[in-house]
XYZ file of C-alpha atoms in Angstrom:
79
model
C 67.490 75.173 -78.171
C 63.963 76.054 -77.032
C 62.481 73.895 -79.818
C 64.328 70.892 -78.355
C 62.957 71.603 -74.893
C 59.416 71.947 -76.262
C 59.769 68.642 -78.108
C 61.032 66.905 -74.949
C 58.121 68.350 -72.975
C 55.645 67.140 -75.582
C 56.984 63.564 -75.551
C 57.263 63.341 -71.755
C 54.145 61.235 -71.278
C 55.303 58.351 -73.472
C 58.992 58.169 -72.571
C 58.367 55.122 -70.360
C 56.784 53.282 -73.273
C 59.620 54.201 -75.598
C 62.158 53.127 -72.977
C 60.486 49.776 -72.471
C 60.294 49.218 -76.210
C 64.031 49.747 -76.444
C 64.654 47.632 -73.336
C 62.665 44.710 -74.789
C 65.136 44.353 -77.646
C 67.831 42.857 -75.396
C 65.766 40.030 -73.871
C 64.234 39.309 -77.270
C 67.656 38.835 -78.823
C 68.780 36.810 -75.807
C 65.836 34.412 -76.041
C 66.483 33.947 -79.749
C 70.136 33.134 -79.135
C 69.280 30.717 -76.316
C 66.784 28.684 -78.301
C 68.768 28.853 -81.540
C 71.897 27.511 -79.894
C 69.846 24.990 -77.922
C 68.386 23.627 -81.148
C 71.874 23.290 -82.614
C 73.079 21.544 -79.462
C 70.151 19.104 -79.581
C 70.939 18.329 -83.220
C 74.588 17.653 -82.410
C 74.050 15.650 -79.199
C 70.540 14.244 -78.916
C 71.551 12.097 -75.932
C 72.059 15.236 -73.822
C 68.525 16.517 -74.443
C 67.541 16.685 -70.765
C 70.543 18.775 -69.722
C 70.301 21.053 -72.757
C 66.587 21.647 -72.224
C 67.125 22.418 -68.527
C 69.794 24.973 -69.390
C 67.531 26.505 -72.040
C 64.714 26.966 -69.545
C 67.069 28.518 -66.995
C 68.486 30.957 -69.564
C 64.992 31.801 -70.791
C 63.879 32.583 -67.233
C 66.813 34.943 -66.717
C 66.145 36.753 -70.003
C 62.446 37.120 -69.229
C 63.296 38.450 -65.769
C 65.201 41.258 -67.493
C 62.133 42.013 -69.602
C 59.908 42.135 -66.517
C 62.347 44.464 -64.783
C 62.157 46.651 -67.892
C 58.368 46.808 -67.555
C 58.518 47.825 -63.887
C 61.274 50.453 -64.052
C 59.228 53.203 -65.805
C 56.689 52.934 -62.988
C 59.331 52.987 -60.256
C 61.291 55.942 -61.597
C 58.418 57.731 -63.379
C 57.119 61.052 -62.202
């Protein structure tokens, strides 16, 4: 049990970095899904390119906002 506590104390300085690395997986997957499905939609209905592109940009902005929140949270809740 004490070995676990010593390990946690030794890694304390980089927990924010590890947390952000894990938090960046979600927005990365989300951006990939958005643009992958957008490309398929453009291939199926090229006449709707303006609407599809607008929805892609909106979804991308929301996913990137999650990534930026992930960057800020270690600083807000850090010790």
